[in-house]
Amino acid sequence: MPSRLLPTSFLAITLLASAQTQTKPKYPAFPSETPAAPTIPAASHDYTRRVVMIPMRDGIRLNTIILIPNSATPAAHAPILITRTPYSAAILTTNSQSSHLGSSLFGYDNAIDVIVDGGYIRVIQDVRGKYGSEGDYVMNRPFHGPLNPTPVDHATDTYDTIDWLIKNVPESNGKVGILGISYDGFTTLAALVHPHPALKVAVPMNPMVDGWRGDDWFHNGAFRQQNMSYIYEQDGSRSNDLRWWTSNFDDYDMFLNATSAGELGRQRGLDQMGFWRKVKEHPAYDSFWQNQAMDQILAAQPLTVPTLLVHSLWDAEDIYGAMAVYKALKPKDTATGTPNEKLFLAMGPWHHGGSIDDGSTLGAIRFNQDTSLWFRKNVLGPFLARNLKDESPDASPIAPVTVYESGADIWQKLPSWPAVCTEAPNSVPAAQPCATPPARLYLQPNGTLSFTAPASANSDFTEYVSDPMKPVPFRARPIQPVCYDAGCTWANWLADDQREQSGRPDVAVFSSEVLTKPVTISGEPIANLIASTSGTDSDWVVKLIDVYPDEVASQPKMGSYQLMISADIFRGRYRESLSTPQPIPANTPEPYRFALPNANHVFEPGHRIMVQVQSSWFPLYDRNPQTYVPTIFEAKPADYRKATQHLYHSPTQPSYIEVPMVTVP
């Protein structure tokens, strides 16, 4: 054995000796042209950029970029606006290589006019485990507790970050605000859990709140499979450089060919990602999802920080979250006995994150103003200034609720949401009339729709056949992946024309007569279906739609346009319990009751109200095989079967939509 090692040892000694004899350079030293520590002349930029690694209580350091406008000095202090993100602080602060702060920030999650005009110190930080930050990454890292045995979470990281900033940024006035969109809206909400005393304001915009009830991962049990690419890239690497790939020009074909989301995940190697495994292990609303629901977490906390929730009425990603948090926190907004002191709500006619974008249009829909600019000037800017500036700002306090009324194209200032029958405070002018009790918009025989209950039993139900091999597309094909680059239209799909779907035989359509006076809804519609299926499981999609007149002189392309006002999906196995799925008894009428997203809309005279009901919304949501299986992630090709669906509309078994009415026709 030793004789076999001798040559290797001899070789190692020889190489070491050779290396030692070559320590002297072969050529003369030639000075490098690169400076050891380059500096940028201060006069060339209107801001200073600092990159620091802020230590957390467990020793992990988080990459943090601080942009200080030249107007902020140790003698002229300015507030701090922070965003905590998994999307790269470096990218979000260098959208262009510019000497101007606004140009450098212009892009995602930066309300440029508010930040720059307000003179704020801008801080963006990578969350732990992403990009330049140390530590381990966990999707929407749960708070310390059953799902997170470590002592650190987004609340503690935010606290430690704010504590460091106010002690180490001499240009700061000691007041900090936090804001962010989507995931960054989730981290904004997390800051409200045991908040730092220097945190004076929070603006969660379109936040991720409950991944099962109605945000990114499921809607009422139906899995949003087009977000698999997000899980793959976000969970796959620190810098999101592991990229999902397409295999078909049309996402409809890609997902259909794979059969189930679980099978597509296996084909793509998604099972390597920890969060994907958790999603598959928890298809029902069990403690895994319940313990992470931010609305419930915040409901158990005192409300001490002024908070402005920002909601988009056509949010294709997180349409559930902001409204759920508002509902949970509204009863707590009386800490000093004075209501409307800490909690505020703004709702606009936007897509996801549209409040910092151009708000003049939404897909094909045109508004009479830039609604996003109006919001930033009249709501966001004044709200931040009043809570963060040292001087008393001239801006009046904002209304408790500021909401855009689509259809009428006006902004409203309300005392609460939805409007309640109490006198509005003096600071809230132009409050809308009190909402009446919900009206019932009944499905009727022969595809009609009215506010009058069915009076005849001549036609008890409307029938259609749902074929999971030919699922109803959620938008016109070819269907793009979820994307945000130039040419991508994903963000606006909720405002797509629904005519293609209304012409399919597997979509039940109910339409009102042409309206002779306006019908206004303000609040959360509730679907109440009495339905049966010949299968043992089924999805139910309900869409409330505004049908434009046959011709619109000012916008010819809007003639007969079918605009979704509120829509959602419900997986039938959860009709009795969201946490315990059960098969549906075949050919048996069953009740299905579920909420649709909030709306604030006027159906104008000359328009019609339409309701569409279908049993697939593909490929945004995975297909229900319509045969009960323990988990649809593992459904096999033989499980996917046609089913005959009945929607009942008899006097004894009526199906209807509860609509929160302000005006009744």
XYZ file of C-alpha atoms in Angstrom:
665
model
C 0.000 0.000 0.000
C 2.767 2.587 0.871
C 4.620 1.885 -2.392
C 1.510 2.893 -4.357
C 1.354 6.261 -2.544
C 4.993 7.149 -3.112
C 4.677 8.497 -6.696
C 1.764 10.754 -5.722
C 3.632 12.199 -2.732
C 6.751 12.721 -4.849
C 4.691 14.563 -7.505
C 3.129 16.864 -4.904
C 6.566 17.786 -3.486
C 7.889 18.482 -6.979
C 4.963 20.768 -7.874
C 5.307 22.697 -4.600
C 8.997 23.281 -5.225
C 8.268 24.395 -8.782
C 5.612 26.878 -7.560
C 8.030 28.315 -5.006
C 10.657 28.964 -7.688
C 8.096 30.950 -9.779
C 7.058 33.542 -7.164
C 9.120 36.179 -8.967
C 7.058 37.735 -11.821
C 8.185 36.940 -15.348
C 7.679 40.537 -16.521
C 8.236 43.965 -14.968
C 5.385 45.327 -12.862
C 3.001 47.303 -15.104
C 0.653 49.607 -13.093
C -3.053 48.719 -13.306
C -5.337 51.292 -14.876
C -8.174 50.427 -12.450
C -8.403 52.597 -9.317
C -8.407 50.765 -6.009
C -11.600 52.504 -4.822
C -13.297 54.624 -7.499
C -15.471 57.505 -6.353
C -18.226 59.408 -8.146
C -17.901 63.183 -8.019
C -20.667 64.394 -5.715
C -21.687 67.257 -7.971
C -22.492 64.922 -10.869
C -25.609 63.355 -9.271
C -28.656 64.724 -7.484
C -28.405 61.881 -4.971
C -25.866 59.747 -3.118
C -25.910 55.969 -3.292
C -24.815 53.822 -0.361
C -24.709 50.034 -0.279
C -24.576 48.470 3.170
C -25.008 45.057 4.759
C -27.281 45.561 7.764
C -26.874 42.945 10.515
C -29.939 41.174 11.864
C -30.305 39.841 15.411
C -29.175 36.362 14.358
C -26.005 37.658 12.675
C -27.284 37.395 9.093
C -26.645 40.538 7.021
C -29.143 41.950 4.528
C -28.083 43.824 1.412
C -29.524 47.326 1.588
C -29.282 50.198 -0.893
C -29.779 53.723 0.425
C -30.425 56.571 -2.008
C -30.156 59.985 -0.384
C -31.294 63.053 -2.329
C -28.910 65.996 -2.172
C -31.627 67.986 -0.444
C -31.308 65.682 2.588
C -28.335 66.523 4.799
C -27.413 66.113 8.475
C -28.709 69.675 8.884
C -31.806 69.233 6.667
C -33.294 65.927 7.639
C -35.643 63.838 5.498
C -37.874 60.823 6.168
C -37.022 57.330 4.989
C -39.210 55.278 2.657
C -38.252 51.601 2.709
C -39.248 48.636 0.558
C -38.202 45.082 1.366
C -38.145 42.879 -1.718
C -37.217 39.478 -3.152
C -36.791 41.120 -6.588
C -33.258 42.598 -6.278
C -32.555 45.912 -4.626
C -29.817 46.525 -7.177
C -32.202 46.145 -10.109
C -34.951 48.249 -8.551
C -32.528 51.117 -7.909
C -30.717 51.093 -11.262
C -33.501 50.990 -13.805
C -31.248 53.348 -15.740
C -27.697 54.567 -15.232
C -28.622 58.157 -14.551
C -27.436 61.068 -12.471
C -31.069 61.716 -11.567
C -32.776 59.843 -8.747
C -36.107 59.637 -10.549
C -34.636 58.031 -13.646
C -32.631 55.561 -11.582
C -35.768 54.469 -9.721
C -38.254 54.572 -12.586
C -39.878 51.148 -12.730
C -41.466 48.537 -10.496
C -42.448 49.490 -6.960
C -41.292 53.085 -7.165
C -43.895 55.863 -7.199
C -41.379 58.276 -8.679
C -43.328 61.521 -8.405
C -44.158 60.880 -4.758
C -40.636 59.774 -3.795
C -38.661 62.430 -5.653
C -41.017 65.382 -5.178
C -41.372 64.462 -1.507
C -37.611 64.539 -0.964
C -37.600 61.107 0.695
C -34.564 58.981 1.419
C -35.227 55.810 -0.568
C -34.149 52.480 0.905
C -34.603 49.125 -0.829
C -33.465 45.911 0.800
C -33.133 42.328 -0.407
C -35.018 39.975 1.913
C -32.956 37.226 3.514
C -31.855 34.540 1.113
C -32.329 36.606 -2.060
C -29.775 38.364 -4.264
C -27.194 40.221 -2.147
C -28.582 39.220 1.256
C -27.318 36.362 3.384
C -29.442 33.662 4.971
C -31.994 31.144 3.793
C -34.990 31.953 1.600
C -38.492 30.737 2.412
C -41.448 31.826 0.278
C -43.452 34.391 2.264
C -41.440 33.331 5.281
C -43.954 32.505 8.058
C -43.749 34.243 11.407
C -42.064 32.583 14.354
C -44.340 29.769 15.429
C -45.505 26.338 14.236
C -44.379 26.971 10.648
C -41.134 28.747 11.552
C -39.131 27.457 14.542
C -36.432 30.125 14.080
C -36.575 33.390 16.055
C -36.402 35.529 12.887
C -39.037 36.492 10.351
C -40.000 39.481 8.225
C -41.240 41.379 11.282
C -37.954 41.040 13.159
C -35.903 41.761 10.024
C -37.884 44.953 9.415
C -37.519 46.019 13.038
C -33.752 45.456 12.979
C -33.408 47.267 9.656
C -35.317 50.340 10.826
C -33.346 50.393 14.063
C -30.057 50.413 12.131
C -31.224 53.062 9.647
C -32.302 55.651 12.190
C -28.996 55.223 14.023
C -26.711 55.218 10.965
C -28.280 57.553 8.397
C -27.585 61.047 9.778
C -29.666 62.651 7.017
C -32.808 60.968 8.405
C -35.374 62.747 10.567
C -35.948 59.506 12.474
C -39.291 58.772 10.810
C -39.705 55.748 8.574
C -42.442 54.670 6.193
C -42.699 51.322 4.466
C -44.510 50.574 1.234
C -44.536 47.952 -1.469
C -46.544 46.077 -4.069
C -47.461 42.377 -4.132
C -44.732 40.379 -2.329
C -43.335 43.740 -1.220
C -46.859 44.486 0.018
C -46.674 41.326 2.117
C -43.394 42.456 3.681
C -45.033 45.838 4.300
C -47.830 44.138 6.242
C -45.264 42.102 8.155
C -43.769 45.350 9.482
C -47.032 45.953 11.379
C -46.405 42.940 13.612
C -44.659 44.362 16.716
C -43.601 47.451 14.739
C -40.549 49.577 15.480
C -41.445 52.884 17.213
C -39.863 54.827 14.328
C -42.281 53.254 11.830
C -44.828 56.009 11.274
C -46.729 54.823 8.214
C -47.319 51.715 6.072
C -48.729 51.448 2.542
C -49.351 47.811 1.515
C -50.287 47.865 -2.175
C -51.961 44.779 -3.686
C -50.374 42.654 -0.939
C -50.101 38.878 -0.869
C -52.283 37.939 2.111
C -53.878 34.491 1.842
C -52.406 32.164 -0.761
C -55.340 29.748 -0.650
C -58.456 31.873 -0.340
C -57.854 34.188 -3.253
C -54.324 35.410 -3.916
C -51.389 33.827 -5.745
C -51.568 30.069 -5.292
C -55.231 29.053 -5.104
C -58.658 30.617 -5.406
C -61.159 28.766 -3.254
C -59.232 25.543 -3.779
C -58.587 25.824 -7.534
C -54.835 25.911 -8.177
C -53.431 28.835 -10.195
C -51.059 26.727 -12.245
C -49.708 29.511 -14.453
C -47.827 30.669 -11.343
C -45.716 27.515 -11.386
C -43.073 29.464 -13.302
C -42.883 31.993 -10.468
C -42.341 29.241 -7.893
C -39.653 27.655 -10.081
C -37.684 30.859 -10.520
C -38.265 32.411 -7.098
C -37.485 29.270 -5.125
C -34.888 27.847 -7.498
C -31.928 30.162 -6.895
C -30.798 33.158 -4.901
C -30.708 35.409 -7.951
C -33.683 34.025 -9.914
C -31.357 32.925 -12.695
C -32.921 29.457 -12.945
C -35.482 30.147 -15.651
C -38.754 28.379 -16.451
C -39.101 27.519 -20.106
C -41.924 27.306 -22.597
C -42.557 24.305 -24.806
C -45.568 25.620 -26.732
C -46.415 29.024 -28.156
C -49.807 28.713 -26.488
C -49.804 28.017 -22.731
C -53.163 26.292 -23.237
C -51.430 23.498 -25.150
C -48.513 23.219 -22.737
C -50.690 22.688 -19.669
C -53.221 20.484 -21.482
C -50.504 18.163 -22.782
C -49.089 17.690 -19.275
C -52.468 16.489 -17.893
C -52.054 17.700 -14.298
C -50.049 20.446 -12.629
C -48.305 17.773 -10.587
C -47.177 15.952 -13.715
C -45.940 19.169 -15.354
C -43.986 19.907 -12.172
C -42.310 16.518 -12.365
C -41.446 17.056 -16.019
C -39.820 20.393 -15.199
C -37.943 19.316 -12.062
C -40.116 21.526 -9.882
C -40.158 18.909 -7.123
C -36.683 20.163 -6.185
C -38.239 23.381 -4.891
C -39.317 23.301 -1.272
C -42.327 25.569 -1.655
C -43.713 23.507 -4.543
C -43.609 20.402 -2.377
C -45.533 22.295 0.325
C -48.164 23.415 -2.181
C -48.737 19.845 -3.321
C -48.889 18.583 0.257
C -51.553 21.146 1.210
C -54.259 21.342 -1.488
C -56.951 22.133 1.131
C -57.267 25.094 3.495
C -55.530 23.431 6.409
C -53.420 24.914 9.203
C -50.508 25.438 6.805
C -52.469 28.129 4.959
C -54.575 29.340 7.864
C -51.547 30.051 10.052
C -49.986 32.176 7.308
C -53.052 34.283 6.466
C -51.911 37.856 7.061
C -55.410 39.194 7.692
C -55.806 36.801 10.623
C -52.307 37.483 11.935
C -52.918 41.227 11.893
C -56.371 40.829 13.425
C -54.603 39.537 16.542
C -52.357 42.648 16.712
C -53.128 46.166 17.914
C -53.340 48.683 15.086
C -50.793 51.357 16.008
C -49.313 52.477 12.677
C -51.330 54.579 10.187
C -51.921 52.211 7.279
C -53.179 52.903 3.761
C -54.319 49.729 1.992
C -54.248 50.049 -1.793
C -56.479 47.744 -3.826
C -56.848 47.301 -7.590
C -60.361 46.480 -8.771
C -58.956 44.436 -11.686
C -55.989 42.815 -9.945
C -55.048 39.644 -11.825
C -52.795 38.384 -9.019
C -53.769 39.495 -5.496
C -57.361 40.644 -5.713
C -58.236 39.118 -2.346
C -55.594 40.411 0.038
C -56.057 44.128 0.631
C -59.810 43.802 1.130
C -59.400 40.888 3.532
C -56.971 42.927 5.639
C -59.329 45.921 5.599
C -62.206 43.758 6.796
C -60.044 42.259 9.560
C -58.596 45.559 10.784
C -61.594 47.868 10.470
C -63.062 46.889 13.883
C -59.675 47.671 15.470
C -59.505 51.234 14.153
C -60.855 52.692 17.395
C -57.830 52.419 19.664
C -58.400 55.899 21.113
C -62.157 55.798 20.811
C -62.042 57.791 17.568
C -62.830 55.827 14.405
C -60.953 56.271 11.134
C -57.731 57.249 12.850
C -55.275 54.586 11.656
C -56.824 52.577 8.802
C -57.390 53.930 5.302
C -58.357 52.311 2.004
C -57.906 53.331 -1.630
C -59.436 51.367 -4.510
C -58.712 52.206 -8.131
C -59.548 50.863 -11.607
C -56.143 49.283 -12.003
C -54.367 46.056 -12.720
C -51.855 44.624 -10.228
C -49.557 47.483 -9.226
C -51.370 49.875 -11.538
C -51.468 52.662 -8.977
C -47.870 53.623 -9.831
C -48.361 53.107 -13.579
C -50.297 55.068 -16.199
C -53.919 54.858 -15.055
C -55.542 56.329 -18.176
C -56.514 52.935 -19.577
C -57.108 49.337 -18.564
C -56.709 47.164 -21.629
C -59.370 48.398 -24.046
C -61.089 50.507 -21.375
C -60.377 54.246 -21.387
C -60.941 56.537 -18.421
C -61.476 60.281 -18.424
C -58.266 60.907 -16.488
C -55.005 59.324 -15.382
C -56.545 57.657 -12.334
C -53.168 56.570 -10.952
C -51.714 60.070 -11.114
C -54.815 61.428 -9.354
C -54.357 58.845 -6.606
C -50.699 59.639 -6.074
C -51.308 63.390 -5.970
C -54.453 63.390 -3.855
C -54.099 60.323 -1.645
C -50.668 58.674 -1.478
C -48.553 61.842 -1.439
C -50.576 63.677 1.227
C -50.880 60.533 3.365
C -47.124 59.993 3.472
C -46.367 63.664 4.036
C -48.726 64.050 6.984
C -47.162 61.105 8.778
C -43.496 61.485 7.867
C -42.652 65.151 7.400
C -41.463 67.202 10.377
C -43.355 70.288 9.287
C -47.161 70.406 9.286
C -48.100 69.691 5.690
C -50.750 71.828 4.038
C -52.526 68.803 2.607
C -55.895 67.981 4.143
C -56.298 64.554 5.718
C -57.399 61.942 3.246
C -60.811 60.298 3.464
C -61.077 56.973 5.300
C -61.975 55.374 1.964
C -61.189 56.733 -1.487
C -62.656 54.621 -4.278
C -63.102 54.946 -8.012
C -66.582 54.295 -9.363
C -66.132 52.636 -12.731
C -68.850 53.180 -15.300
C -69.517 56.654 -13.917
C -65.761 57.431 -13.977
C -65.610 59.439 -10.761
C -63.667 59.302 -7.503
C -65.637 58.998 -4.269
C -64.690 59.771 -0.669
C -66.486 57.510 1.783
C -66.574 57.025 5.557
C -66.081 53.260 5.278
C -66.332 50.310 2.910
C -68.882 49.342 1.913
C -70.877 52.511 2.544
C -72.960 52.269 5.701
C -76.059 54.215 6.662
C -74.440 56.707 9.004
C -73.830 60.384 8.497
C -70.420 61.042 6.963
C -67.958 63.131 8.993
C -67.356 66.683 7.848
C -63.940 65.723 6.500
C -65.515 63.348 3.999
C -67.421 65.291 1.367
C -69.361 63.749 -1.485
C -70.054 60.460 0.260
C -72.267 58.200 -1.817
C -75.780 57.267 -0.646
C -76.117 54.449 1.863
C -76.173 50.998 0.336
C -79.462 49.152 0.539
C -79.554 45.508 1.647
C -78.157 43.194 -1.033
C -80.455 42.637 -3.977
C -80.756 39.278 -5.682
C -79.934 39.031 -9.348
C -81.669 35.805 -10.375
C -80.697 33.390 -13.133
C -83.853 32.810 -15.170
C -85.076 30.309 -17.759
C -84.130 30.920 -21.378
C -80.902 32.702 -20.467
C -82.524 35.754 -18.922
C -81.525 37.641 -15.791
C -83.561 39.856 -13.494
C -84.037 41.152 -9.958
C -87.336 39.256 -9.772
C -87.380 35.703 -8.436
C -88.320 32.921 -10.892
C -92.092 32.561 -10.997
C -92.475 29.529 -13.208
C -91.268 25.958 -12.911
C -91.617 25.289 -16.639
C -87.842 25.171 -16.990
C -86.107 24.102 -13.800
C -82.505 24.269 -14.963
C -80.031 25.290 -17.653
C -77.756 22.502 -18.874
C -74.288 22.432 -20.348
C -71.621 19.763 -20.791
C -68.184 20.390 -19.320
C -65.387 18.511 -21.093
C -62.023 18.724 -19.280
C -60.320 17.740 -22.531
C -61.634 20.987 -24.048
C -61.574 23.393 -21.096
C -62.848 26.951 -21.396
C -59.891 29.304 -21.982
C -59.683 32.171 -19.514
C -58.776 34.523 -22.381
C -58.549 34.428 -26.154
C -55.983 32.008 -27.520
C -53.056 31.843 -28.049
C -52.520 32.429 -24.328
C -49.333 34.098 -23.159
C -47.421 32.981 -20.096
C -47.462 35.273 -17.077
C -45.085 38.027 -18.175
C -44.444 41.747 -17.787
C -42.130 42.589 -20.692
C -43.059 44.751 -23.665
C -45.917 43.145 -25.564
C -47.204 41.210 -22.541
C -50.904 41.681 -21.816
C -51.231 39.371 -18.803
C -51.786 42.199 -16.336
C -55.007 43.318 -18.047
C -56.696 39.970 -18.664
C -59.503 40.576 -16.149
C -60.672 43.392 -18.412
C -60.650 41.206 -21.560
C -63.775 41.047 -23.718
C -65.769 37.954 -22.687
C -67.600 37.497 -26.005
C -65.524 34.497 -27.034
C -66.523 32.659 -23.869
C -70.198 33.661 -24.095
C -70.443 31.957 -27.481
C -69.276 28.554 -26.240
C -71.803 25.770 -25.566
C -70.080 24.925 -22.257
C -70.691 28.401 -20.823
C -74.149 29.206 -19.452
C -75.104 32.812 -20.219
C -77.821 34.890 -18.562
C -78.505 38.444 -19.658
C -80.808 41.240 -18.491
C -82.911 43.496 -20.661
C -81.314 46.760 -21.767
C -81.206 49.031 -18.731
C -83.308 52.182 -18.809
C -81.681 53.706 -15.724
C -78.355 53.179 -13.944
C -77.733 50.271 -11.618
C -74.971 50.858 -9.072
C -73.251 48.166 -7.048
C -70.820 48.889 -4.233
C -69.307 46.020 -2.278
C -68.791 42.280 -2.489
C -71.119 40.237 -4.725
C -71.936 36.752 -3.437
C -72.620 33.847 -5.800
C -75.421 31.510 -4.669
C -75.743 28.596 -7.064
C -77.966 25.558 -6.855
C -76.212 23.168 -9.213
C -75.676 19.515 -9.955
C -73.086 17.566 -11.880
C -73.079 14.061 -13.306
C -69.520 13.734 -12.012
C -68.257 13.598 -8.447
C -66.300 16.855 -8.408
C -66.662 20.127 -10.274
C -65.448 23.706 -10.478
C -67.859 26.636 -10.724
C -66.802 29.922 -12.285
C -69.174 32.880 -11.924
C -68.632 36.140 -13.821
C -70.616 39.365 -13.395
C -70.346 41.330 -16.645
C -71.239 44.773 -18.012
C -72.365 44.465 -21.653
C -71.875 47.683 -23.592
C -74.420 48.958 -26.149
C -74.338 47.467 -29.639
C -72.495 50.538 -30.863
C -70.404 53.071 -28.961
C -69.927 56.133 -31.153
C -66.887 57.510 -29.317
C -65.141 54.120 -29.124
C -66.362 51.897 -31.997
C -64.354 48.881 -30.789
C -66.308 48.911 -27.528
C -69.590 48.031 -29.259
C -71.144 45.043 -27.393
C -67.973 44.709 -25.293
C -68.397 42.331 -22.361
C -66.418 43.714 -19.413
C -66.004 41.560 -16.310
C -66.804 43.555 -13.208
C -66.287 40.731 -10.710
C -65.497 37.040 -11.178
C -64.041 34.058 -9.373
C -63.832 30.263 -9.197
C -64.854 27.746 -6.541
C -63.764 24.095 -6.337
C -66.881 22.058 -5.536
C -65.208 19.542 -3.210
C -64.928 22.336 -0.630
C -68.625 23.288 -0.611
C -69.114 22.020 2.972
C -65.642 22.583 4.405
C -62.649 24.450 3.015
C -60.307 22.221 4.987
C -61.993 18.847 4.406
C -62.806 17.995 0.776
C -65.709 15.696 -0.030
C -66.995 14.122 -3.242
C -70.078 15.683 -4.780
C -73.067 13.336 -4.958
C -73.715 12.803 -8.662
C -76.830 14.326 -10.244
C -77.878 15.915 -6.964
C -78.618 19.646 -6.604
C -76.176 21.156 -4.118
C -75.771 24.751 -2.869
C -72.565 26.635 -3.648
C -72.065 29.982 -1.973
C -68.879 32.006 -2.415
C -67.802 35.625 -2.541
C -66.693 37.419 -5.685
C -64.167 40.286 -5.578
C -65.333 43.731 -4.514
C -66.758 46.053 -7.152
C -67.751 49.714 -7.292
C -69.480 50.097 -10.612
C -72.367 51.750 -12.420
C -74.135 49.774 -15.157
C -75.215 52.710 -17.290
C -78.521 53.032 -19.199
C -78.256 51.334 -22.573
C -76.028 48.609 -21.099
C -77.046 45.115 -20.002
C -76.014 43.023 -17.016
C -74.757 39.523 -17.796
C -73.793 36.515 -15.688
C -71.704 33.697 -17.137
C -71.234 30.347 -15.397
C -68.723 27.719 -16.507
C -66.720 24.833 -15.037
C -63.154 25.590 -16.160
C -60.950 28.671 -16.481
C -57.926 27.270 -18.235
C -54.948 27.261 -18.121
C -54.856 29.886 -15.350
C -56.445 27.281 -13.068
C -55.762 23.560 -13.191
C -58.508 21.394 -14.647
C -60.901 19.646 -12.335
C -61.051 16.032 -13.598
C -64.744 15.976 -12.548
C -64.043 12.608 -10.988
C -63.218 12.862 -7.312
C -59.599 11.959 -6.571
C -57.754 12.525 -3.281
C -55.539 15.196 -4.823
C -55.959 16.755 -8.248
C -52.180 17.277 -8.436
C -51.936 13.517 -8.974
C -54.947 13.049 -11.293
C -54.385 10.574 -14.138
C -55.617 10.900 -17.742
C -58.442 8.399 -17.133
C -59.776 10.561 -14.284
C -60.687 13.435 -16.622
C -64.268 12.869 -17.793
C -67.104 14.861 -19.295
C -69.882 15.921 -16.947
C -73.366 17.269 -17.504
C -73.950 20.363 -15.409
C -77.336 21.734 -14.308
C -77.871 25.253 -12.978
C -81.237 25.457 -11.240
C -83.519 28.484 -11.487
C -86.927 27.336 -10.281
C -89.041 29.062 -7.595
C -87.965 26.422 -5.057
C -84.334 26.122 -6.193
C -83.249 29.569 -7.353
C -79.705 30.501 -8.297
C -78.737 34.129 -7.897
C -76.007 36.659 -7.245
C -76.335 38.821 -4.158
C -75.325 42.267 -5.343
C -74.660 45.110 -2.911
C -76.936 47.722 -4.415
C -76.769 51.460 -4.087
C -79.485 52.031 -6.663
C -82.153 49.468 -7.485
C -83.713 49.379 -10.974
